[in-house]
Amino acid sequence: MKKISVAVTGLNAIDSPGPGISVIRAIRQSNLFDVRIIGLAYESLEPGIYMHDLVDKTYQVPLPSAGMEVLLSRLSYINSVDKIDVIIPNFDAELFNYIKLADILKQQLQISTFLPTLQQFEARHKVNLYEYGEEHGIKVPKSKAIFNSQEIVRLHSEFTYPLVVKGKFYDAVIAYSADQATGAFNKIAAKWGLPIIIQQFVQGQEVNVTALGDGKGNLIGAVPMRKQYITDKGKAWSGISIDDEELINITRRLMASSKWKGGLELEIVKTDEEEYYLLEINPRFPAWVYLAVGCGQNHPEALVRMALGEDIKPFNTYDVGKLFIRYAYDMIVDLKEFEKISTLGEL
Amino acid sequence: MKKVQYERPVIQRLNVGLMNKYGSRTEFTPVTQIDGNAVAQLITQYGSPLFVISERTIRQTYRQANRAFKTRYPKVQFAWSYKTNYINAVCNVFHQEGSWAEVVSGFEYSKAIYNGVPGNKIIFNGPDKSAEELKLAIENNSLIHIDNLDELYTINDLASTLTKRPRVAIRVNMDTGVYPMWDRFGFNYENGEALDAINKIVLNNNMDLVGLHCHIGTFMLTPSAYAIAATKLSELAISIQKKHKKSIEYIDMGGGFASHNTLKGSYLQGIDASPGFDQYAEAICTSLLNAGFSEGELPLLILETGRALIDEAGYLLGSVISNKRLSDGRRATIMDFGVNILFTSFWYNHKISPAQPFSQYTEDTVIYGPLCMNIDVVRENIAFPALKKNDQVVVHTVGAYNMTQWMQFIAMRPAVVLIDMNDKPHLIRKRENINSVQNEEVMPDYLKDCLL
Amino acid sequence: MKLKKNIALSDTGFVFDPSNGNSFSTNPIGLEIIQLLKQNKTQSEIETKILSTYEVDKNTFEKDYYDFVNMLGKLKLNAADEKD
């Protein structure tokens, strides 16, 4: 088996989990690689730091807001004491920096990544999603970015209530009247700034797809899932893999047309009339990506192989009717460990 | 035995905020010199606070911008935006590089003339131009960018009394998909106002319509907005050609390119998020080249970018006046500069580097200026190392707008030093003294004695 | 100033208050002062020690010491029966 070391972020396996631990479990299951896992953590209480059977060593890294230069210098340091072959970033907020640094990481530090291009990353942004759907032939509920709550009264010519009022980065509220929409506008704008995105509400069942593209237009793998139980934060607590050819087709079309490179998650609504509307594209693996492994498609392993330059044959089948059920688990940790990561930034 | 270097004791609760020290370590590498000049030496010689401008950075940045556009479009001309920094020495660095002058008031116009800029290389923008100033501009063959109908009529009236034909452009505002839309300046594109003004100019035949101008906003982070603006101006130029058989000589895309500063509320660092000249150039030049101008009819492209050319070249050196502890336990550090001379701290989270070595231990700190006003805050919250009284700091990326918008409030404005290409410092603006302010005051006789 | 008796310190500058579970980080000189406080040294003893080790004048240190001890109080690291 080939020895490699993979650095992974998103070790926050908490109630609204980051994907890191799922990604690590997937890679650890590989029969091709003998993997050393390097955790990259932002806070000293991310559970993954203390899961020594999954994570060999963890280093604290600067928050994305500190900028590329600071991140690069920290990664250079880590790489100099603990060689990294591949980095898999798992947070939306850090992707911008990693995408911009990808070439430098490769050339200066010989660290591979497998990330979308900056254009691919920006184009699927919530604010642009409607145009994105048009470009790639996928239905997206009509949406519009607005900058002023007074624009809400004029929306009735283009939209029908209910509609969804969304923040630029997070938050979404369903509004049944202009008054409610105005209230939601003010609340969300205060928190996330402008613009606010108004989206036509589509009634139906939400389904999700976790997928991997090779950057040349090929779909390497895709597993659709329906959430069975949702936490109060809207996260899936349990979900089941489903047999839906159309979802796979949509994902394949999207990959072919966008040439997406890397992992992604599609959030889609399927209406009673069997129409599919794309609600959101998350530009990385979801926290439930381990379900794909359980269904016979190890996406994180495939991503590592592509990052290392291997050609991959696409997965063609997956098991339908597999469930994932998340559980909480209390680890017992010695204060010494917390002290180390807090003061030295390494554990 | 040699004593250990002292640093004040600090203690911080762990896990209170999101910031971790690994996030700030390299932001705080000390900056002990600028272009070969020790910060401490500069302060000794010229006082604290002190603005320092790097001529090398100006010229390098200008050449970078020039190259980005000239490799993509055959005819390019920069015009130095005086309002961004109109210290004469700075203006002349830009003029020496080939920049024309772009001015927005009679005062700035006089400065350009004083600096020796030929009249036909001065672009006169802005809503406030008096009849007197317009007359001078007409006689000097300057390019007058008309902002409103009243101005258009004034020029029309003046033209009938003068022998020179005014060379004019109109400023056009438009929807480029960015917010806020700057529709208070110039004539609107979408509602036909712009075309209307053009028709008036052409039909009256008292002046020459030589250009079209727009300026879509400030600190624009989306180059695509410039592509839309360039396309719309080109459409306008081509329709003028079709309708009036008149070719437009130039399209002036204005300024608004972002610098490397980090806007308040921005999650990413400015240096990472701001587009480079190549991206702006790509958006603008591609639109112009694809607009449908015939081969020989491509208009000259004028750019009035200011901030992106000068911001990185400017530094503000300052010193710690005092340290305090606020009632909520936060550290407060008071500097000898505040919003009075660092006006841009209202918009940016300026990067501040200590000018002497320090350890990696930081405290959550508020950085205040020296004014007796609550609004005088330079940084609301920064993980900052423990500095002591008289320690020095360097504020980065302050070259744009500070040396024009600074206030003389309760104190004098500091000196400005330019470090030349050979690392030699030159005083280019003296530290103000009481006479700089009082010279313009007039004391009535009966108040000459304060009677105390 | 008297510190709580059970405060735990480590060489890395990690400070742990077992009575409420709070943890802190301090710089080397902060650590040294806390250690001296734990040994029940008086302010003037601490001052003498620091002034002989570090390159600092009396006034500066006095000011910083006062501020630091104040912070320790704010962070509830002082003993409850502390009077002065």
Short mmCIF file of C-alpha atoms in Angstrom, two decimals, chain A residues 42-44 60-63 65-68 70 100 147 338 343-345, chain B residues 14-15 17-23 25-27 179 267-269 272-273:
data_model
loop_
_atom_site.label_atom_id
_atom_site.label_comp_id
_atom_site.label_asym_id
_atom_site.label_seq_id
_atom_site.Cartn_x
_atom_site.Cartn_y
_atom_site.Cartn_z
CA TYR A 42 -9.66 26.30 13.94
CA GLU A 43 -10.74 25.84 17.52
CA SER A 44 -9.33 23.81 20.36
CA GLN A 60 -4.33 24.75 14.53
CA VAL A 61 -4.64 26.93 11.46
CA PRO A 62 -5.59 30.60 11.13
CA LEU A 63 -9.19 31.52 10.44
CA SER A 65 -10.45 35.83 7.54
CA ALA A 66 -6.75 36.18 8.40
CA GLY A 67 -5.96 35.85 4.71
CA MET A 68 -3.98 33.75 2.28
CA VAL A 70 -0.96 33.81 6.87
CA LYS A 100 -6.42 30.81 -4.88
CA PHE A 147 -30.99 45.76 -2.11
CA PHE A 338 -6.67 20.52 25.72
CA THR A 343 -1.09 26.73 23.99
CA LEU A 344 1.10 25.00 21.40
CA GLY A 345 -1.41 24.79 18.57
CA LEU B 14 -9.08 30.62 26.23
CA ASN B 15 -11.97 29.90 23.90
CA GLY B 17 -13.78 34.27 20.86
CA LEU B 18 -13.07 32.67 17.54
CA MET B 19 -9.69 34.25 17.02
CA ASN B 20 -6.72 32.02 17.61
CA LYS B 21 -3.19 33.27 17.81
CA TYR B 22 -2.14 31.16 14.87
CA GLY B 23 -4.34 33.47 12.89
CA ARG B 25 1.18 35.47 14.08
CA THR B 26 2.55 36.66 10.79
CA GLU B 27 0.24 39.63 10.46
CA TYR B 179 -25.39 48.66 -5.61
CA TYR B 267 -14.79 38.45 5.80
CA LEU B 268 -11.81 38.03 3.52
CA GLN B 269 -8.62 40.08 3.60
CA ASP B 272 -6.97 38.30 -1.26
CA ALA B 273 -10.40 39.56 -2.28
#
